[in-house]
């Protein structure tokens, strides 16, 4: 049983029994309409499973179950310590089933198995553990008030939280919602992307096994229509969303058209990575810049997709960068040696190739630029680097969500900051400099929810709030601040006499 071989994971994949039904009120059910959609593997284009295509009846049933569980207090009414214990059981089961969950993720989304076993699944378990461990330690406040009053400020769960999530980190992004939402005492209805529903469907059963009562955690696979039904639902109290800015805007409208449910959005990005001439380590910076855009096939909301390089170091730096890009070779995601997997589906493949075509017309191609491994039946694209002369070129402005890097040249710090901030987005940014003052000053000026100095994508710890300025969203995932999204704040004033 050598887990470092392709044969091992291929063997396991063949033996895998895949569940495709919705999980509602503690049991697996087909969609009431009987409709299904194909879950396709981007590794080779094969159909993995038929998945329940949930519609109105299923969404309503899931919300009803969630509401009933919430009102009954079987979860919301527990001592937080008891919720903690059950959530910790759940996380332990995720770790016990790590290989199986990672395999589902790799087959469904094309992510390298080395990543799903080390990042996605352990990361989801860790998120659940972190919020479980936090929830019996946070309390309310007794606040200063008139002498005849006792003033309490408390947090209460919202009720039914719907989570609509994307396909680039299917179980991890879902956990960033259901971890804090469940810890805070809410019931949850999760809608995974139809491109990657399998891991969410599987962990639902584990939740029940862990002792989380029926109805508290439900999964309704389906397309955008199922997400829309949740966002328009009058008995959903909160819609927590991770996905594109366009759909995020729709979700806010749906909330406005229905019950003004709380809407929390984690959206796209076009994050700048600024390399100043006094960068302390050009080799590490080049390797990191490549990782910032080519890790996870560039299907990263925080992708460092705009590399801003000072003219004085540009030639030296780009040589190093292209060298680093050569290290990303698209290959079979089931092979533990693979560093770059498949693009999630044909649609996304065509989208990314469309941007590469646009890039060929408006910029200079330095590396890559082609679809590869077509004979596999899967969807693979080389790491691609463009030298862009206009910083507002299409490929340098729009989120591509693929392995395509735009390099932009600048001459001064002011110019770099101006270009960096000239974006609709504001999710993340980075700056490389050996000067402490420059580092802090530039970090302050960058309009982004996360700023990295002399690194990129660091911070696996749950302690860092994660989210965007501007059209990259509102609210924050991770950290204790995430709990705020899933609670209402209540003032209670007690008059003593
Ligand atoms: P997407 O197309 O916006 O989809 C996100 C989710 O919304 C999916 O479950 C999707 O369902 C659903 N959906 C689609 N149309 C809907 C509608 N009209 N109403 C309600 N739900 C709807 O985004 P994606 O392509 O999956 O993911 C890529 C995007 O996510 C990128 O922009 C990326 O930057 C962003 N992202 C952000 C973060 C962050 O934390 N800021 C993290 C990861 C990804 P179907 O897929 O089934 O159609
Ligand atoms: Mg899939």
Short mmCIF file of C-alpha atoms and ligand atoms in Angstrom, two decimals:
data_model
loop_
_atom_site.label_atom_id
_atom_site.label_comp_id
_atom_site.label_asym_id
_atom_site.label_seq_id
_atom_site.Cartn_x
_atom_site.Cartn_y
_atom_site.Cartn_z
CA UNK A 1 0.00 0.00 0.00
CA UNK A 2 2.34 2.71 -1.26
CA UNK A 3 0.45 5.98 -1.16
CA UNK A 4 3.16 7.74 -3.15
CA UNK A 5 2.22 5.96 -6.37
CA UNK A 6 -0.32 6.75 -9.08
CA UNK A 7 -1.37 3.08 -9.07
CA UNK A 8 -2.45 3.29 -5.43
CA UNK A 9 -4.82 6.21 -6.02
CA UNK A 10 -6.10 4.83 -9.32
CA UNK A 11 -6.89 1.56 -7.56
CA UNK A 12 -8.73 3.38 -4.80
CA UNK A 13 -10.61 5.48 -7.33
CA UNK A 14 -11.88 2.35 -9.10
CA UNK A 15 -13.05 0.86 -5.81
CA UNK A 16 -14.78 4.04 -4.64
CA UNK A 17 -18.57 3.96 -4.14
CA UNK A 18 -19.81 7.48 -4.82
CA UNK A 19 -22.97 8.90 -3.24
CA UNK A 20 -24.79 11.42 -5.42
CA UNK A 21 -28.03 12.03 -3.55
CA UNK A 22 -29.00 15.10 -1.57
CA UNK A 23 -28.76 14.94 2.24
CA UNK A 24 -31.92 16.31 3.83
CA UNK A 25 -33.20 15.88 7.38
CA UNK A 26 -30.63 13.22 8.23
CA UNK A 27 -30.99 11.01 5.15
CA UNK A 28 -29.91 10.67 1.55
CA UNK A 29 -32.70 11.35 -0.93
CA UNK A 30 -32.96 11.70 -4.69
CA UNK A 31 -34.31 14.99 -6.01
CA UNK A 32 -38.08 14.95 -5.79
CA UNK A 33 -38.26 15.53 -9.55
CA UNK A 34 -36.03 12.51 -10.10
CA UNK A 35 -33.68 14.73 -12.09
CA UNK A 36 -29.91 14.23 -11.95
CA UNK A 37 -26.86 15.80 -13.52
CA UNK A 38 -23.53 14.17 -14.42
CA UNK A 39 -20.57 14.70 -12.17
CA UNK A 40 -17.71 14.82 -14.67
CA UNK A 41 -14.06 14.31 -13.81
CA UNK A 42 -11.79 16.89 -15.42
CA UNK A 43 -8.96 14.35 -15.18
CA UNK A 44 -10.20 12.46 -18.23
CA UNK A 45 -13.74 13.65 -18.94
CA UNK A 46 -15.41 10.51 -17.55
CA UNK A 47 -18.71 10.58 -15.66
CA UNK A 48 -18.16 9.81 -11.98
CA UNK A 49 -21.72 9.76 -10.71
CA UNK A 50 -25.28 10.91 -11.25
CA UNK A 51 -26.01 13.66 -8.78
CA UNK A 52 -29.42 14.79 -7.52
CA UNK A 53 -30.38 18.03 -9.26
CA UNK A 54 -32.22 19.74 -6.43
CA UNK A 55 -35.11 22.03 -7.28
CA UNK A 56 -37.73 23.94 -5.38
CA UNK A 57 -39.24 20.95 -3.56
CA UNK A 58 -35.84 19.81 -2.29
CA UNK A 59 -34.67 23.27 -1.28
CA UNK A 60 -37.94 23.80 0.57
CA UNK A 61 -37.64 20.43 2.30
CA UNK A 62 -34.06 21.21 3.39
CA UNK A 63 -34.99 24.66 4.71
CA UNK A 64 -38.01 23.20 6.54
CA UNK A 65 -35.84 20.53 8.16
CA UNK A 66 -33.25 23.12 9.12
CA UNK A 67 -35.91 25.40 10.60
CA UNK A 68 -37.56 22.58 12.53
CA UNK A 69 -34.22 21.54 14.02
CA UNK A 70 -33.45 25.13 14.93
CA UNK A 71 -36.81 25.73 16.61
CA UNK A 72 -36.62 22.42 18.47
CA UNK A 73 -33.34 23.52 20.03
CA UNK A 74 -31.69 20.15 19.40
CA UNK A 75 -28.59 22.07 18.30
CA UNK A 76 -29.19 25.77 18.88
CA UNK A 77 -30.30 25.03 22.45
CA UNK A 78 -27.29 22.97 23.47
CA UNK A 79 -24.62 24.19 25.82
CA UNK A 80 -21.85 25.36 23.45
CA UNK A 81 -19.63 22.72 25.07
CA UNK A 82 -21.93 20.03 23.74
CA UNK A 83 -21.84 21.48 20.24
CA UNK A 84 -18.09 21.61 20.53
CA UNK A 85 -17.89 17.91 21.37
CA UNK A 86 -20.00 16.89 18.39
CA UNK A 87 -18.16 19.17 15.98
CA UNK A 88 -14.86 17.73 17.19
CA UNK A 89 -16.25 14.24 16.51
CA UNK A 90 -17.12 15.38 13.01
CA UNK A 91 -13.65 16.77 12.36
CA UNK A 92 -12.12 13.54 13.66
CA UNK A 93 -14.26 11.56 11.21
CA UNK A 94 -13.10 13.84 8.39
CA UNK A 95 -9.52 13.05 9.33
CA UNK A 96 -10.33 9.32 9.57
CA UNK A 97 -11.79 9.48 6.05
CA UNK A 98 -9.12 11.84 4.77
CA UNK A 99 -7.98 9.67 1.85
CA UNK A 100 -11.50 9.03 0.67
CA UNK A 101 -12.54 12.69 0.87
CA UNK A 102 -9.32 13.83 -0.81
CA UNK A 103 -9.87 11.30 -3.58
CA UNK A 104 -13.42 12.56 -4.17
CA UNK A 105 -12.10 16.11 -4.33
CA UNK A 106 -9.33 15.20 -6.76
CA UNK A 107 -11.61 13.18 -9.04
CA UNK A 108 -14.35 15.79 -9.03
CA UNK A 109 -12.33 19.01 -9.32
CA UNK A 110 -9.00 17.91 -10.84
CA UNK A 111 -6.91 19.13 -7.92
CA UNK A 112 -3.60 17.30 -7.29
CA UNK A 113 -3.99 14.51 -4.73
CA UNK A 114 -0.89 15.81 -2.95
CA UNK A 115 -2.84 19.02 -2.26
CA UNK A 116 -6.22 17.56 -1.39
CA UNK A 117 -4.60 15.22 1.17
CA UNK A 118 -2.42 17.96 2.69
CA UNK A 119 -4.47 21.15 2.31
CA UNK A 120 -8.13 20.76 1.42
CA UNK A 121 -9.35 17.98 3.69
CA UNK A 122 -7.11 18.61 6.72
CA UNK A 123 -7.89 22.31 6.31
CA UNK A 124 -11.63 21.65 6.47
CA UNK A 125 -11.23 19.46 9.57
CA UNK A 126 -9.02 22.11 11.19
CA UNK A 127 -11.61 24.81 10.48
CA UNK A 128 -14.33 22.79 12.18
CA UNK A 129 -12.02 22.08 15.13
CA UNK A 130 -11.03 25.72 15.47
CA UNK A 131 -14.58 27.05 15.65
CA UNK A 132 -15.64 24.15 17.87
CA UNK A 133 -12.84 24.95 20.30
CA UNK A 134 -13.65 28.67 20.22
CA UNK A 135 -17.37 28.53 20.80
CA UNK A 136 -17.39 27.71 24.51
CA UNK A 137 -14.94 30.53 25.21
CA UNK A 138 -16.67 33.54 23.72
CA UNK A 139 -19.32 35.27 25.77
CA UNK A 140 -21.36 38.45 25.78
CA UNK A 141 -20.89 41.73 27.64
CA UNK A 142 -22.34 43.52 30.63
CA UNK A 143 -22.14 47.15 29.56
CA UNK A 144 -22.13 50.46 31.47
CA UNK A 145 -25.67 51.84 31.82
CA UNK A 146 -27.89 53.83 34.19
CA UNK A 147 -27.60 52.64 37.77
CA UNK A 148 -31.10 51.24 37.80
CA UNK A 149 -30.39 49.04 34.77
CA UNK A 150 -28.48 45.87 34.06
CA UNK A 151 -27.39 46.00 30.45
CA UNK A 152 -26.55 42.79 28.62
CA UNK A 153 -25.20 42.49 25.11
CA UNK A 154 -25.43 38.95 23.77
CA UNK A 155 -25.07 37.11 20.51
CA UNK A 156 -27.69 34.67 19.30
CA UNK A 157 -27.67 32.34 16.31
CA UNK A 158 -29.52 33.65 13.25
CA UNK A 159 -31.51 30.51 12.49
CA UNK A 160 -31.19 28.95 9.05
CA UNK A 161 -27.95 29.74 7.24
CA UNK A 162 -27.65 28.83 3.57
CA UNK A 163 -24.14 28.45 2.18
CA UNK A 164 -23.51 28.61 -1.56
CA UNK A 165 -19.92 27.77 -2.45
CA UNK A 166 -17.59 27.41 -5.45
CA UNK A 167 -15.57 24.54 -6.89
CA UNK A 168 -11.95 25.64 -6.50
CA UNK A 169 -11.65 24.43 -2.88
CA UNK A 170 -14.99 22.64 -2.56
CA UNK A 171 -14.89 21.24 0.96
CA UNK A 172 -12.53 23.86 2.36
CA UNK A 173 -14.62 26.85 1.27
CA UNK A 174 -17.74 25.06 2.51
CA UNK A 175 -16.10 24.50 5.91
CA UNK A 176 -15.30 28.19 6.23
CA UNK A 177 -19.08 28.69 6.24
CA UNK A 178 -20.46 25.67 8.05
CA UNK A 179 -17.69 25.66 10.70
CA UNK A 180 -18.57 29.01 12.29
CA UNK A 181 -22.29 28.84 11.38
CA UNK A 182 -22.79 25.50 13.13
CA UNK A 183 -20.56 26.38 16.06
CA UNK A 184 -22.71 29.46 16.66
CA UNK A 185 -25.82 27.27 16.86
CA UNK A 186 -27.40 27.75 13.44
CA UNK A 187 -28.82 25.10 11.13
CA UNK A 188 -27.18 24.97 7.71
CA UNK A 189 -28.26 24.20 4.16
CA UNK A 190 -25.20 23.85 1.92
CA UNK A 191 -25.31 24.10 -1.86
CA UNK A 192 -22.03 22.98 -3.40
CA UNK A 193 -21.17 23.87 -7.01
CA UNK A 194 -22.51 21.41 -9.56
CA UNK A 195 -18.92 21.15 -10.78
CA UNK A 196 -17.76 19.64 -7.47
CA UNK A 197 -20.58 18.39 -5.19
CA UNK A 198 -19.20 15.02 -4.08
CA UNK A 199 -17.16 15.86 -0.98
CA UNK A 200 -19.99 17.93 0.52
CA UNK A 201 -22.44 15.08 -0.02
CA UNK A 202 -20.07 12.66 1.71
CA UNK A 203 -19.31 14.78 4.79
CA UNK A 204 -23.04 15.15 5.48
CA UNK A 205 -23.25 11.47 6.43
CA UNK A 206 -20.21 11.94 8.66
CA UNK A 207 -21.98 14.82 10.42
CA UNK A 208 -24.84 12.53 11.35
CA UNK A 209 -22.41 9.84 12.51
CA UNK A 210 -20.69 12.47 14.67
CA UNK A 211 -23.94 13.12 16.51
CA UNK A 212 -25.06 16.31 14.78
CA UNK A 213 -28.86 15.89 14.80
CA UNK A 214 -30.93 15.35 11.65
CA UNK A 215 -31.95 18.60 9.98
CA UNK A 216 -29.05 20.62 11.40
CA UNK A 217 -26.80 20.08 8.39
CA UNK A 218 -28.28 19.54 4.92
CA UNK A 219 -26.72 19.40 1.46
CA UNK A 220 -28.68 20.23 -1.70
CA UNK A 221 -26.56 19.66 -4.81
CA UNK A 222 -27.75 21.50 -7.88
CA UNK A 223 -26.85 24.30 -10.23
CA UNK A 224 -27.15 28.05 -9.93
CA UNK A 225 -30.93 27.70 -9.84
CA UNK A 226 -30.76 25.91 -6.47
CA UNK A 227 -28.54 28.72 -5.18
CA UNK A 228 -31.03 31.27 -6.41
CA UNK A 229 -33.91 29.45 -4.70
CA UNK A 230 -32.01 29.62 -1.41
CA UNK A 231 -31.15 33.29 -1.89
CA UNK A 232 -34.82 34.11 -2.59
CA UNK A 233 -36.16 31.89 0.20
CA UNK A 234 -38.17 33.74 2.82
CA UNK A 235 -37.29 31.35 5.60
CA UNK A 236 -33.52 31.54 5.12
CA UNK A 237 -32.00 34.04 7.56
CA UNK A 238 -28.54 34.34 6.04
CA UNK A 239 -26.94 33.56 2.72
CA UNK A 240 -23.20 33.04 2.98
CA UNK A 241 -21.67 33.02 -0.46
CA UNK A 242 -18.27 32.41 -2.01
CA UNK A 243 -18.04 32.80 -5.75
CA UNK A 244 -17.89 35.33 -8.54
CA UNK A 245 -18.61 39.02 -8.18
CA UNK A 246 -21.38 38.83 -10.80
CA UNK A 247 -23.32 36.18 -8.91
CA UNK A 248 -22.60 37.99 -5.63
CA UNK A 249 -24.40 41.05 -7.01
CA UNK A 250 -27.41 38.88 -7.92
CA UNK A 251 -27.49 37.38 -4.43
CA UNK A 252 -27.79 40.84 -2.88
CA UNK A 253 -30.69 41.55 -5.22
CA UNK A 254 -32.41 38.28 -4.31
CA UNK A 255 -32.12 39.18 -0.64
CA UNK A 256 -33.67 42.57 -1.40
CA UNK A 257 -36.49 40.97 -3.36
CA UNK A 258 -37.30 38.55 -0.56
CA UNK A 259 -36.70 38.90 3.18
CA UNK A 260 -33.53 41.02 3.47
CA UNK A 261 -31.66 37.98 4.70
CA UNK A 262 -28.11 38.71 5.81
CA UNK A 263 -25.80 38.38 2.81
CA UNK A 264 -22.09 37.70 3.19
CA UNK A 265 -19.99 37.66 0.06
CA UNK A 266 -16.49 36.36 -0.59
CA UNK A 267 -15.89 37.21 -4.23
CA UNK A 268 -13.25 37.47 -6.90
CA UNK A 269 -9.90 39.16 -7.09
CA UNK A 270 -7.14 40.39 -9.34
CA UNK A 271 -4.45 40.65 -6.74
CA UNK A 272 -1.23 42.61 -7.26
CA UNK A 273 2.15 41.22 -6.23
CA UNK A 274 4.66 44.10 -6.16
CA UNK A 275 8.39 43.43 -6.38
CA UNK A 276 10.47 46.47 -5.47
CA UNK A 277 14.13 46.78 -6.49
CA UNK A 278 15.31 46.20 -2.91
CA UNK A 279 13.49 42.85 -2.72
CA UNK A 280 15.50 40.85 -0.15
CA UNK A 281 15.55 37.56 -2.06
CA UNK A 282 14.80 37.54 -5.77
CA UNK A 283 14.99 33.75 -6.06
CA UNK A 284 12.41 33.18 -3.36
CA UNK A 285 10.29 36.03 -4.67
CA UNK A 286 10.26 34.50 -8.17
CA UNK A 287 9.37 31.04 -6.87
CA UNK A 288 6.66 32.53 -4.67
CA UNK A 289 5.28 34.67 -7.51
CA UNK A 290 4.96 31.53 -9.66
CA UNK A 291 3.22 29.67 -6.82
CA UNK A 292 0.92 32.63 -6.26
CA UNK A 293 -0.57 32.18 -9.73
CA UNK A 294 0.07 28.55 -10.68
CA UNK A 295 -0.86 26.77 -7.45
CA UNK A 296 -4.27 25.09 -7.84
CA UNK A 297 -4.10 25.80 -11.60
CA UNK A 298 -4.59 29.48 -10.83
CA UNK A 299 -8.12 28.68 -9.65
CA UNK A 300 -7.49 30.84 -6.61
CA UNK A 301 -9.50 33.83 -5.45
CA UNK A 302 -6.27 35.27 -4.03
CA UNK A 303 -4.21 34.43 -7.14
CA UNK A 304 -1.32 36.86 -7.54
CA UNK A 305 -2.44 37.38 -11.12
CA UNK A 306 -0.85 40.81 -11.56
CA UNK A 307 2.89 40.79 -11.04
CA UNK A 308 4.21 44.34 -10.75
CA UNK A 309 7.98 44.45 -11.27
CA UNK A 310 10.26 47.45 -11.05
CA UNK A 311 11.95 48.20 -14.36
CA UNK A 312 15.47 48.00 -12.85
CA UNK A 313 15.13 44.34 -11.92
CA UNK A 314 12.65 43.24 -14.56
CA UNK A 315 14.93 41.21 -16.85
CA UNK A 316 16.68 39.37 -14.06
CA UNK A 317 13.43 38.70 -12.27
CA UNK A 318 11.51 37.46 -15.31
CA UNK A 319 14.25 34.93 -16.11
CA UNK A 320 13.88 33.52 -12.62
CA UNK A 321 10.09 33.61 -12.82
CA UNK A 322 9.92 31.71 -16.11
CA UNK A 323 12.33 29.15 -14.65
CA UNK A 324 9.98 28.71 -11.71
CA UNK A 325 6.96 28.46 -14.05
CA UNK A 326 8.67 25.55 -15.84
CA UNK A 327 8.37 23.61 -12.59
CA UNK A 328 4.56 23.51 -12.98
CA UNK A 329 3.86 20.67 -15.39
CA UNK A 330 0.20 19.75 -15.89
CA UNK A 331 -0.25 16.07 -15.16
CA UNK A 332 -2.60 13.43 -13.78
CA UNK A 333 -3.94 14.80 -10.47
CA UNK A 334 -4.06 11.25 -9.06
CA UNK A 335 -0.27 11.04 -9.27
CA UNK A 336 1.18 12.26 -5.95
CA UNK A 337 4.11 13.77 -7.87
CA UNK A 338 1.85 16.07 -9.90
CA UNK A 339 2.14 19.75 -9.00
CA UNK A 340 -0.45 21.04 -11.45
CA UNK A 341 -3.76 19.30 -12.10
CA UNK A 342 -6.69 19.80 -14.44
CA UNK A 343 -8.91 22.84 -15.03
CA UNK A 344 -12.28 22.10 -13.44
CA UNK A 345 -14.36 21.62 -16.61
CA UNK A 346 -14.67 22.28 -20.34
CA UNK A 347 -16.42 25.60 -19.75
CA UNK A 348 -13.64 26.97 -17.56
CA UNK A 349 -11.03 25.54 -19.94
CA UNK A 350 -12.61 27.45 -22.85
CA UNK A 351 -12.85 30.60 -20.75
CA UNK A 352 -9.18 30.52 -19.83
CA UNK A 353 -8.13 29.71 -23.42
CA UNK A 354 -10.25 32.67 -24.55
CA UNK A 355 -8.28 34.95 -22.24
CA UNK A 356 -5.01 33.51 -23.54
CA UNK A 357 -6.15 34.35 -27.08
CA UNK A 358 -6.96 37.89 -25.97
CA UNK A 359 -3.52 38.04 -24.33
CA UNK A 360 -1.76 37.03 -27.53
CA UNK A 361 -3.35 40.04 -29.21
CA UNK A 362 -2.59 42.62 -26.52
CA UNK A 363 0.58 41.42 -24.76
CA UNK A 364 3.81 39.51 -25.29
CA UNK A 365 3.70 35.80 -24.46
CA UNK A 366 6.75 34.87 -22.35
CA UNK A 367 5.84 31.29 -21.44
CA UNK A 368 3.19 28.59 -22.02
CA UNK A 369 -0.08 29.53 -23.63
CA UNK A 370 -1.43 26.16 -24.75
CA UNK A 371 -3.80 23.39 -23.86
CA UNK A 372 -1.87 20.17 -23.25
CA UNK A 373 -2.57 16.47 -22.59
CA UNK A 374 -5.65 16.60 -24.78
CA UNK A 375 -5.36 12.86 -25.51
CA UNK A 376 -6.24 12.19 -21.86
CA UNK A 377 -9.77 13.50 -22.42
CA UNK A 378 -9.13 15.95 -19.57
CA UNK A 379 -8.66 19.70 -19.35
CA UNK A 380 -5.07 20.86 -18.92
CA UNK A 381 -3.41 24.22 -19.56
CA UNK A 382 0.26 25.15 -19.27
CA UNK A 383 1.38 27.83 -16.86
CA UNK A 384 1.24 30.99 -18.95
CA UNK A 385 3.07 34.30 -18.54
CA UNK A 386 2.39 37.51 -20.45
CA UNK A 387 4.36 40.75 -20.42
CA UNK A 388 1.65 43.40 -20.50
CA UNK A 389 2.50 46.93 -21.55
CA UNK A 390 -0.86 48.48 -20.65
CA UNK A 391 -1.86 47.75 -17.06
CA UNK A 392 -5.53 48.07 -17.99
CA UNK A 393 -5.36 45.44 -20.74
CA UNK A 394 -8.21 42.90 -20.56
CA UNK A 395 -6.02 40.07 -19.22
CA UNK A 396 -4.53 42.38 -16.59
CA UNK A 397 -7.91 43.68 -15.43
CA UNK A 398 -10.40 40.79 -15.47
CA UNK A 399 -10.27 37.79 -13.18
CA UNK A 400 -9.27 34.79 -15.31
CA UNK A 401 -9.30 32.13 -12.60
CA UNK A 402 -6.70 30.09 -14.44
CA UNK A 403 -2.90 29.79 -14.74
CA UNK A 404 -2.35 33.08 -16.57
CA UNK A 405 -0.02 35.73 -15.18
CA UNK A 406 0.19 39.35 -16.36
CA UNK A 407 3.52 41.08 -15.73
CA UNK A 408 3.33 44.86 -15.44
CA UNK A 409 6.39 47.14 -15.29
CA UNK A 410 6.62 50.23 -13.07
CA UNK A 411 9.19 52.91 -12.27
CA UNK A 412 8.28 54.21 -8.81
CA UNK A 413 6.56 53.09 -5.62
CA UNK A 414 3.79 55.63 -6.15
CA UNK A 415 3.13 54.27 -9.61
CA UNK A 416 3.09 50.70 -8.31
CA UNK A 417 0.59 51.52 -5.58
CA UNK A 418 -1.59 53.41 -8.04
CA UNK A 419 -1.66 50.52 -10.50
CA UNK A 420 -2.20 48.01 -7.68
CA UNK A 421 -5.22 49.90 -6.39
CA UNK A 422 -6.63 50.58 -9.85
CA UNK A 423 -8.98 47.58 -9.75
CA UNK A 424 -12.61 46.80 -8.97
CA UNK A 425 -11.29 44.15 -6.60
CA UNK A 426 -9.44 44.31 -3.30
CA UNK A 427 -8.98 40.78 -1.99
CA UNK A 428 -5.23 40.48 -1.49
CA UNK A 429 -1.92 42.12 -2.34
CA UNK A 430 1.77 41.63 -1.68
CA UNK A 431 4.91 43.72 -1.58
CA UNK A 432 8.55 42.65 -1.57
CA UNK A 433 11.10 45.02 -0.03
CA UNK A 434 13.96 44.93 2.48
CA UNK A 435 12.99 48.30 3.91
CA UNK A 436 10.76 48.12 6.98
CA UNK A 437 9.32 51.58 6.52
CA UNK A 438 8.53 50.99 2.85
CA UNK A 439 6.92 47.66 3.75
CA UNK A 440 4.56 49.21 6.28
CA UNK A 441 3.81 52.29 4.24
CA UNK A 442 2.98 50.34 1.11
CA UNK A 443 0.96 47.78 3.11
CA UNK A 444 -1.14 50.62 4.52
CA UNK A 445 -1.76 52.12 1.11
CA UNK A 446 -2.88 48.88 -0.53
CA UNK A 447 -6.68 48.56 -0.60
CA UNK A 448 -6.98 44.85 0.12
CA UNK A 449 -8.29 42.55 2.85
CA UNK A 450 -4.97 40.72 3.14
CA UNK A 451 -1.50 42.14 2.52
CA UNK A 452 1.55 39.92 2.46
CA UNK A 453 5.03 41.33 2.93
CA UNK A 454 7.90 39.29 1.47
CA UNK A 455 5.62 36.28 1.05
CA UNK A 456 2.37 35.24 -0.61
CA UNK A 457 -0.50 32.98 0.47
CA UNK A 458 1.01 32.48 3.94
CA UNK A 459 -1.35 32.14 6.87
CA UNK A 460 -2.95 28.73 7.14
CA UNK A 461 -3.95 29.68 10.67
CA UNK A 462 -7.62 30.35 11.29
CA UNK A 463 -6.68 33.50 13.23
CA UNK A 464 -6.51 35.71 10.16
CA UNK A 465 -9.79 37.20 8.89
CA UNK A 466 -10.14 36.53 5.18
CA UNK A 467 -12.11 38.61 2.72
CA UNK A 468 -12.18 41.55 0.44
CA UNK A 469 -12.37 45.28 0.06
CA UNK A 470 -14.56 46.76 -2.67
CA UNK A 471 -16.08 44.27 -5.13
CA UNK A 472 -14.16 41.38 -3.59
CA UNK A 473 -16.95 41.14 -1.04
CA UNK A 474 -18.04 41.97 2.47
CA UNK A 475 -17.73 40.27 5.82
CA UNK A 476 -14.87 37.96 6.63
CA UNK A 477 -14.34 34.21 6.73
CA UNK A 478 -11.99 32.65 9.30
CA UNK A 479 -11.09 34.08 12.72
CA UNK A 480 -13.47 35.01 15.56
CA UNK A 481 -14.79 37.82 13.34
CA UNK A 482 -16.46 35.16 11.16
CA UNK A 483 -18.73 34.27 14.07
CA UNK A 484 -20.23 37.75 13.88
CA UNK A 485 -21.70 36.92 10.48
CA UNK A 486 -23.74 34.07 11.91
CA UNK A 487 -25.16 35.78 14.97
CA UNK A 488 -27.54 38.61 15.79
CA UNK A 489 -26.50 41.09 18.42
CA UNK A 490 -29.06 41.63 21.19
CA UNK A 491 -29.26 44.33 23.85
CA UNK A 492 -31.23 43.29 26.94
CA UNK A 493 -32.02 46.03 29.49
CA UNK A 494 -33.29 44.94 32.86
CA UNK A 495 -34.77 47.63 35.12
CA UNK A 496 -34.07 46.73 38.72
CA UNK A 497 -36.70 48.91 40.38
P1 LIG B 1 -19.87 31.30 -9.34
O1 LIG B 1 -20.15 30.96 -10.75
O2 LIG B 1 -20.25 32.63 -8.85
O3 LIG B 1 -20.56 30.16 -8.48
C1 LIG B 1 -20.50 30.13 -7.07
C2 LIG B 1 -21.69 29.37 -6.54
O4 LIG B 1 -22.88 30.09 -6.86
C3 LIG B 1 -21.86 28.00 -7.18
O5 LIG B 1 -22.36 27.10 -6.21
C4 LIG B 1 -22.89 28.27 -8.25
O6 LIG B 1 -23.59 27.12 -8.64
C5 LIG B 1 -23.79 29.26 -7.56
N1 LIG B 1 -24.59 30.10 -8.46
C6 LIG B 1 -24.44 30.34 -9.78
N2 LIG B 1 -25.40 31.18 -10.21
C7 LIG B 1 -26.17 31.48 -9.16
C8 LIG B 1 -27.31 32.32 -8.95
N3 LIG B 1 -27.86 33.02 -9.96
N4 LIG B 1 -27.84 32.40 -7.72
C9 LIG B 1 -27.30 31.73 -6.68
N5 LIG B 1 -26.24 30.91 -6.81
C10 LIG B 1 -25.67 30.80 -8.03
O7 LIG B 1 -18.34 31.15 -9.01
P2 LIG B 1 -17.41 29.91 -9.32
O8 LIG B 1 -17.10 29.93 -10.77
O9 LIG B 1 -17.99 28.67 -8.74
O10 LIG B 1 -16.14 30.25 -8.46
C11 LIG B 1 -15.17 31.11 -8.90
C12 LIG B 1 -15.28 32.45 -8.22
O11 LIG B 1 -15.25 32.31 -6.81
C13 LIG B 1 -14.14 33.35 -8.55
O12 LIG B 1 -14.60 34.63 -8.84
C14 LIG B 1 -13.31 33.37 -7.28
O13 LIG B 1 -12.52 34.50 -7.10
C15 LIG B 1 -14.36 33.25 -6.24
N6 LIG B 1 -13.81 32.77 -4.98
C16 LIG B 1 -13.70 33.65 -3.94
C17 LIG B 1 -13.17 33.25 -2.72
C18 LIG B 1 -13.08 34.20 -1.58
O14 LIG B 1 -12.97 33.75 -0.46
N7 LIG B 1 -13.11 35.51 -1.79
C19 LIG B 1 -12.75 31.93 -2.55
C20 LIG B 1 -12.86 31.05 -3.63
C21 LIG B 1 -13.40 31.49 -4.83
P3 LIG B 1 -23.07 26.20 -9.86
O15 LIG B 1 -21.58 26.20 -9.83
O16 LIG B 1 -23.66 24.90 -9.56
O17 LIG B 1 -23.59 26.86 -11.10
MG1 LIG B 2 -16.67 17.72 -11.32
#
